[in-house]
Coordinates of C-alpha atoms and ligand atoms in Angstrom, one line a residue:
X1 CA 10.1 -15.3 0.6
X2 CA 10.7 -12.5 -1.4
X3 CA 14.3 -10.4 -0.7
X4 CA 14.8 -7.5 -2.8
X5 CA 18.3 -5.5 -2.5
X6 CA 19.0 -2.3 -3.4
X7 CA 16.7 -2.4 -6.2
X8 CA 17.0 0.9 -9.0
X9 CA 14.3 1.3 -11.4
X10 CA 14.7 4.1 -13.8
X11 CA 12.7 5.1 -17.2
X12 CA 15.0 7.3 -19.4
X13 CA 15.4 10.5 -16.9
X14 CA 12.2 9.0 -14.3
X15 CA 13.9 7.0 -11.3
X16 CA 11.0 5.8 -10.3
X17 CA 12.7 3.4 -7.5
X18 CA 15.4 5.2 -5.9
X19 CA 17.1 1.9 -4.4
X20 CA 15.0 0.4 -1.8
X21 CA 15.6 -2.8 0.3
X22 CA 13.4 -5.0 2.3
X23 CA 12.7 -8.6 2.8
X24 CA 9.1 -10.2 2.9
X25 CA 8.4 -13.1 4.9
X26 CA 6.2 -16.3 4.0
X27 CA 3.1 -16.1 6.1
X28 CA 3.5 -12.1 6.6
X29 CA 2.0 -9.6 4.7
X30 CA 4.1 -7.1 3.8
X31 CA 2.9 -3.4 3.1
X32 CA 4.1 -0.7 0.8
X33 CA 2.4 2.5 1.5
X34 CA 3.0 5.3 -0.5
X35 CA 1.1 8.3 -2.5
X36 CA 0.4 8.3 -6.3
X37 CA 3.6 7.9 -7.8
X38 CA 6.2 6.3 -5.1
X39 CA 6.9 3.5 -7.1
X40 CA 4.8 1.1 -5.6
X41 CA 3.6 -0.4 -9.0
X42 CA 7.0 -0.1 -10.4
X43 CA 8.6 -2.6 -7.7
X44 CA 6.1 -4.6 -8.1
X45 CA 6.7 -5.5 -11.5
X46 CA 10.4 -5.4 -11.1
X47 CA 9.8 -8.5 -9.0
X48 CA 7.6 -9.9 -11.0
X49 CA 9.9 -9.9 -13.9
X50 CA 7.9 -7.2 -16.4
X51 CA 10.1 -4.9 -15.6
X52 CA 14.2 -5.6 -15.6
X53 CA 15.5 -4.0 -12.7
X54 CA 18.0 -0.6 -13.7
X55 CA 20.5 -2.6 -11.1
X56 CA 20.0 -4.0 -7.3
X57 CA 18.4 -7.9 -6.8
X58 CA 15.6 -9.6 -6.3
X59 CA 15.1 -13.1 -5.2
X60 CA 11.9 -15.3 -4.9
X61 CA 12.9 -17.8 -2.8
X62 CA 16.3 -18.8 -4.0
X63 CA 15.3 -17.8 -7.4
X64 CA 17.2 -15.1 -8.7
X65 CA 14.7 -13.3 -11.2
X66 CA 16.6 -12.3 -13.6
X67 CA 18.6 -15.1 -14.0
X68 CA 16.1 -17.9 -13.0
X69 CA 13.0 -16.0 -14.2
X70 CA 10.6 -18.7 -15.6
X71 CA 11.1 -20.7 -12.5
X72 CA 10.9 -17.8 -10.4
X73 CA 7.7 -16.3 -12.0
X74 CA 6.3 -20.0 -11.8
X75 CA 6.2 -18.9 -7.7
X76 CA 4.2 -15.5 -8.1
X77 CA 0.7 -14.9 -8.2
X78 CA 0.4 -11.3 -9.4
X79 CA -2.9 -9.2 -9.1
X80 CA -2.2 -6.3 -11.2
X81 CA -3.4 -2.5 -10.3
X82 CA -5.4 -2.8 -13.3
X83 CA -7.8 -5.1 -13.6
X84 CA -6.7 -8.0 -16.1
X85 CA -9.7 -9.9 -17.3
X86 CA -11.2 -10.8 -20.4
X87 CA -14.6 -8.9 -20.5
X88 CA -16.7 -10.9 -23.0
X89 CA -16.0 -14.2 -21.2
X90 CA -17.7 -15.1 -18.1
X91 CA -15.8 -15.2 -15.0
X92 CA -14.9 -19.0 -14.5
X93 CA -13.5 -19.4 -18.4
X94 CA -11.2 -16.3 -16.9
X95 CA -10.2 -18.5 -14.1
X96 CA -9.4 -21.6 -16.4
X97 CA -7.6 -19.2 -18.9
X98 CA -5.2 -17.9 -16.1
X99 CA -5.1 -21.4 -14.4
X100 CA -4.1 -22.8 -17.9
X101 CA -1.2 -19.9 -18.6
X102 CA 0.1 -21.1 -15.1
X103 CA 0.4 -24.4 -16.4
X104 CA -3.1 -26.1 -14.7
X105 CA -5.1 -28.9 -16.8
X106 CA -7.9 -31.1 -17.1
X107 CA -9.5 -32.0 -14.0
X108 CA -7.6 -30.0 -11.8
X109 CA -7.9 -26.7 -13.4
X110 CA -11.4 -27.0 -13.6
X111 CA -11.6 -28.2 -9.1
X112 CA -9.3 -25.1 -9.0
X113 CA -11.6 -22.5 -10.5
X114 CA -14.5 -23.7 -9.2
X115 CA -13.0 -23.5 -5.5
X116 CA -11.8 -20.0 -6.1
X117 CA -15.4 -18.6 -7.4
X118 CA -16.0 -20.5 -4.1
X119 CA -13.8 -18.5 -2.2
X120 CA -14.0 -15.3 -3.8
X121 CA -18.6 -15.1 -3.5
X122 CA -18.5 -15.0 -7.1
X123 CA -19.8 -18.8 -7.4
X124 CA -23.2 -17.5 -8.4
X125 CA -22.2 -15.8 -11.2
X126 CA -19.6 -17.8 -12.6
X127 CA -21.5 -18.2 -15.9
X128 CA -22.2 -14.8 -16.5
X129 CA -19.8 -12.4 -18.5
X130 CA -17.6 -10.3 -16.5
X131 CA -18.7 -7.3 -18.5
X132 CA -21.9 -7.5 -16.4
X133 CA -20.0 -7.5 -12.8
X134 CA -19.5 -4.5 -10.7
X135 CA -16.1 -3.2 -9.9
X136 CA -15.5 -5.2 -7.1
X137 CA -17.1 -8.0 -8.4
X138 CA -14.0 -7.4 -10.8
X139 CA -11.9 -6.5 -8.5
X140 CA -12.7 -10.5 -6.8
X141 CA -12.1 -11.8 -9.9
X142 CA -8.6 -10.4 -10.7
X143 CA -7.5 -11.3 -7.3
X144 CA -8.8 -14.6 -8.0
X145 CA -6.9 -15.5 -11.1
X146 CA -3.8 -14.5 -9.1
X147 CA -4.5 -17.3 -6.9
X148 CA -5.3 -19.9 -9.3
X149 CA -2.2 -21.8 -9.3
X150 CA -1.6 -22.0 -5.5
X151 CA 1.0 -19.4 -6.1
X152 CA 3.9 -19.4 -2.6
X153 CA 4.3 -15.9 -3.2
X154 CA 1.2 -13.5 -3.6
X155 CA 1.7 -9.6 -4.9
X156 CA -1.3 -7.6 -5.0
X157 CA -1.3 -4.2 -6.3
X158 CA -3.6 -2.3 -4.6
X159 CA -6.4 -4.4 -5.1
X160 CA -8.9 -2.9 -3.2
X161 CA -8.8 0.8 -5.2
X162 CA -12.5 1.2 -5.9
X163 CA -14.6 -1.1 -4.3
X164 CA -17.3 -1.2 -2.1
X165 CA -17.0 -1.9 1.4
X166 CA -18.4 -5.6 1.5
X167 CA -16.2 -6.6 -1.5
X168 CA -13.3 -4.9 0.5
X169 CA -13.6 -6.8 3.7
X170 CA -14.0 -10.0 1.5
X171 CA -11.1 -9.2 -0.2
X172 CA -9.0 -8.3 2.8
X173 CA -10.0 -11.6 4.4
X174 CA -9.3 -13.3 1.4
X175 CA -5.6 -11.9 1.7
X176 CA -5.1 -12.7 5.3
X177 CA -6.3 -16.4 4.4
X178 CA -3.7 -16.4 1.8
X179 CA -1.4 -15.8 4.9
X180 CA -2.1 -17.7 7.1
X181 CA -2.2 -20.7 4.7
X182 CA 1.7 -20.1 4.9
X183 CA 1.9 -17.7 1.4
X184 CA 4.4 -15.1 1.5
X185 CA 1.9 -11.3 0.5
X186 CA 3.5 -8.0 -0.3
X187 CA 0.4 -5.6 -0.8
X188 CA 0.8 -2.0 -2.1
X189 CA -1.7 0.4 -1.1
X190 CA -2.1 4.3 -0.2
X191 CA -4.8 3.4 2.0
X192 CA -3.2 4.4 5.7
X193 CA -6.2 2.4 7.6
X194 CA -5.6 -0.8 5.2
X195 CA -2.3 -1.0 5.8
X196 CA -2.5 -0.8 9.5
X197 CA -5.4 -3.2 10.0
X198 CA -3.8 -5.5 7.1
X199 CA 0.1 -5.8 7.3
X200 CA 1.9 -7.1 10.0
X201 CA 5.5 -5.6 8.4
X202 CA 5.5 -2.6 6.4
X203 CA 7.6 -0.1 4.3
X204 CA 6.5 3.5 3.9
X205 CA 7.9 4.3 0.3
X206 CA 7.6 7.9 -1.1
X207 CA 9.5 9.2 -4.4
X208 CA 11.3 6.2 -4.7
X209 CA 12.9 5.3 -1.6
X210 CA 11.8 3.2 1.9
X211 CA 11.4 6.1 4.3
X212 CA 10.6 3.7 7.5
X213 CA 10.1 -0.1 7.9
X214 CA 9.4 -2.4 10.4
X215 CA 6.4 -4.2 12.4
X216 CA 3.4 -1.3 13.1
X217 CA 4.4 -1.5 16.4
X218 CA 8.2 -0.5 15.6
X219 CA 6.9 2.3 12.9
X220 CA 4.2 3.6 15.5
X221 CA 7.3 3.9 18.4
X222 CA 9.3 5.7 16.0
X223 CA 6.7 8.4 16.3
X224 CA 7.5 8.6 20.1
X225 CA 4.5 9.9 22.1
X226 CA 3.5 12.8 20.9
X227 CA 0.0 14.1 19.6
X228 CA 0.1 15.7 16.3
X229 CA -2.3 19.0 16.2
X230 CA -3.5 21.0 13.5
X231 CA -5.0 24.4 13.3
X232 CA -6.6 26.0 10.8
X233 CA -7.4 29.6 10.3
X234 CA -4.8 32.5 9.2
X235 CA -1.1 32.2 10.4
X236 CA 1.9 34.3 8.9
X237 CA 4.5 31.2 8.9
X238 CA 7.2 33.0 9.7
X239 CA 5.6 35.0 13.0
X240 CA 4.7 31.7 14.1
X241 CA 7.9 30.2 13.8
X242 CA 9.3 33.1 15.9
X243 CA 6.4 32.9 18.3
X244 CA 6.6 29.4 18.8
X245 CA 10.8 29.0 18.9
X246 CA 10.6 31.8 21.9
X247 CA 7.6 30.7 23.6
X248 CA 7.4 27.0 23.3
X249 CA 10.2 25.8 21.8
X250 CA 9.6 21.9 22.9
X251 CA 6.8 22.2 20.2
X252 CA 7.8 20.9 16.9
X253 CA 6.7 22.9 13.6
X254 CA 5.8 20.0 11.2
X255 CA 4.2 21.9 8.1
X256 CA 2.9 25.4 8.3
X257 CA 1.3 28.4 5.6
X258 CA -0.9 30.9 6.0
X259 CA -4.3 28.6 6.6
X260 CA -3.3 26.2 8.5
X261 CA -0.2 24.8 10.6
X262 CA 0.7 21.1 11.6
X263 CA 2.9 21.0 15.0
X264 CA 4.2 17.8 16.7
X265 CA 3.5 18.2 20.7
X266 CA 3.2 15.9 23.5
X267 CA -0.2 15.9 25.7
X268 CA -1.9 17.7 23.4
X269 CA -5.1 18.2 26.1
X270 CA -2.8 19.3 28.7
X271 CA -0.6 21.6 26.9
X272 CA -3.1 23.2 24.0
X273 CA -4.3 26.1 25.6
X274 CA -0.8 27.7 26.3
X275 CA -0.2 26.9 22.1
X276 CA -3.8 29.1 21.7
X277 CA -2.4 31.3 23.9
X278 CA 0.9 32.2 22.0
X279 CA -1.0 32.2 18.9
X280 CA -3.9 34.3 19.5
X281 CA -0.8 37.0 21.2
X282 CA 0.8 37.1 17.8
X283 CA -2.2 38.1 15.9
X284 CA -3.1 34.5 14.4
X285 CA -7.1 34.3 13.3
X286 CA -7.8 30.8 14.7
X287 CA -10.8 28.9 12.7
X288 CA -10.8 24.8 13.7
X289 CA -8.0 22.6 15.9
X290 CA -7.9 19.2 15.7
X291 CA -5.8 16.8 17.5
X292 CA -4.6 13.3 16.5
X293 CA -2.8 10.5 18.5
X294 CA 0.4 9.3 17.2
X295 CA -0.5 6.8 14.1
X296 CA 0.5 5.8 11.5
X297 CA -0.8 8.7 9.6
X298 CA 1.7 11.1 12.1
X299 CA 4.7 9.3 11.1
X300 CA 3.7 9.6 7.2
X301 CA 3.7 13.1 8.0
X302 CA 6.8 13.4 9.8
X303 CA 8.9 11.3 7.1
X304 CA 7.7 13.4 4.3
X305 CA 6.9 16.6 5.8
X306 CA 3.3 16.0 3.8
X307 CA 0.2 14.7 4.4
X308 CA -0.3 11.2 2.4
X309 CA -2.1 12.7 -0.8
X310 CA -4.9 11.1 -2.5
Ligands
ATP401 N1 6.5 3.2 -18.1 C1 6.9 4.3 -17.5 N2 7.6 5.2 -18.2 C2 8.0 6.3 -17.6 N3 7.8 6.7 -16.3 C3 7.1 5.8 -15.6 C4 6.6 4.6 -16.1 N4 5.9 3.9 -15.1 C5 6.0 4.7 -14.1 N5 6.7 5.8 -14.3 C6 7.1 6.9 -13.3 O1 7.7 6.3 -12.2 C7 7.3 6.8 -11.0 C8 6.7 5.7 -10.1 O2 5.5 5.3 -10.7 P1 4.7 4.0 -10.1 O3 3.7 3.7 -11.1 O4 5.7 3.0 -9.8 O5 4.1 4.6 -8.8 P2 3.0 4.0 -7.9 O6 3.5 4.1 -6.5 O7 2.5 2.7 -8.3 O8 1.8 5.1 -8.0 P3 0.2 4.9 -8.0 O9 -0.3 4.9 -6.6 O10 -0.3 6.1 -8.7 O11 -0.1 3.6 -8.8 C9 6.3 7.9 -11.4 O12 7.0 9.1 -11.4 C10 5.8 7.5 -12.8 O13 5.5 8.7 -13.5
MG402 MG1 0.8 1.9 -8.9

């Protein structure tokens, strides 16, 4: 289990975490979606003891890690957002040199690593030197060497940022294994579709602070029913705010300029033409309209105001 508590992170001026509590359960994955810059990496190594937290606490089972932190770090696997591995080497004397820094020998290391090539497809090029694998050959192997020890507690910082597709649905069902098998997972990630198909509990996290948590199902209900739709063209924001307020005032405004406007509705098939209508009356040039069901991606925008950025 990992429980952190109104954790603060700041870097002279920089509060980079902003006080954010949550509690991840062992044979959960737990998500922290956010944009570049949310202080996903930042939490991470607070409670991975890099980082000492500016004030709040965080405990790894009932391992306090500040106060405990050898024993407590003893529980973690981390898989950093970088990728951590000794180039020259090849990729099983990376696995015994991480398996030995967790405090694996003889025998045993050397069962270990072979299982996780094993268990990571890299098996057939254990020998060879990492320099020579692709990114998510990499990106296997870092992931790998966070799993070495048999680790209770699993954080992965966005592991799958620039990979291909097959090494990402490897590495996803790698991660669900870990689950299952009973290991407590907090994932970061800005990937919207990763988190919904991966976590079963997640925290939307944005400048610093948890915006919304809960099971998908809980975040997707705080949505509510309605369709998100968005219009592009040429729109003066302020004559559409009028229009809209006098006209159809049940339809939310969620971003708006002058190319494009973002409004929260429900039944978006049934109730689009009279939102045309209004805004081809007020002298908006319409170009596209799209319509999206409530996801996810619609409560991102209604949290923040802002689509996730890349
Ligand atoms: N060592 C540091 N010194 C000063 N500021 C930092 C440092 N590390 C992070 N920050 C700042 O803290 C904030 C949070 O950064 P963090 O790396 O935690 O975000 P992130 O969610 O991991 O972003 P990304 O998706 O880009 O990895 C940012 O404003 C960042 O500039
Ligand atoms: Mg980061």
């Amino acid at each position: 289990m990992i429980k952190v508590e109104d954790l603060y992170k700041s870097y002279g001026e920089t509060v980079a975490v902003d006080g954010i509590s949550f509690t991840a359960e062992p044979g959960r994955i737990f998500g922290l979606l956010g944009p570049n810059g949310a202080g996903k990496t930042t939490s991470i190594d607070c409670i991975s003891g890099v980082h000492k937290p500016t004030s709040g606490r965080i405990l790894v089972g009932d391992l306090d890690i500040v106060r405990n932190a050898r024993q407590a770090k003893a529980q973690m696997g981390v898989v950093p957002q970088e990728v951590a591995l000794y180039e020259e080497v090849s990729a099983r004397e990376n696995l015994h040199f991480w398996g030995g820094a967790c405090g694996l020998r003889g025998a045993d290391l050397k069962s270990r690593a072979g299982e996780v090539l094993e268990l990571t497809g890299l098996i057939d090029r254990a020998d060879d030197a990492v320099k020579k694998f692709s990114g998510g050959m990499k990106r296997r192997l870092n992931f790998g060497c966070g799993i070495m020890h048999r680790p209770p507690v699993l954080l992965l910082d966005e592991p799958s940022v620039g990979i291909d597709p097959q090494s990402r649905v490897r590495l996803l069902d790698l991660v669900r294994e870990q689950a299952s098998a009973g290991v407590t997972v907090l994932y970061t990630t800005h990937y919207m579709e990763e988190a919904e198909s991966l976590c079963d509990e997640l925290a939307i996290i944005d400048h610093g602070t948890i915006l919304a948590d809960g099971s998908l199902d809980e975040l997707r209900s705080l949505v509510g029913e309605k369709d998100m739709v968005k219009l592009t063209g040429t729109f003066d924001p302020a004559e559409v705010s009028r229009a809209l307020g006098d006209n159809l005032p049940e339809i939310e405004i969620m971003e708006s300029d002058e190319a494009a406007l973002l409004v929260s509705m429900s039944d978006a098939a049934g109730n689009l033409a009279a939102l045309l209508g209004v805004l081809q009356e007020n002298g908006v040039v319409l170009r596209e309209t799209s319509v999206r069901r409530p996801s996810l991606e619609t409560l991102f925008i209604k949290m923040t105001g802002k689509e996730l950025r890349e």
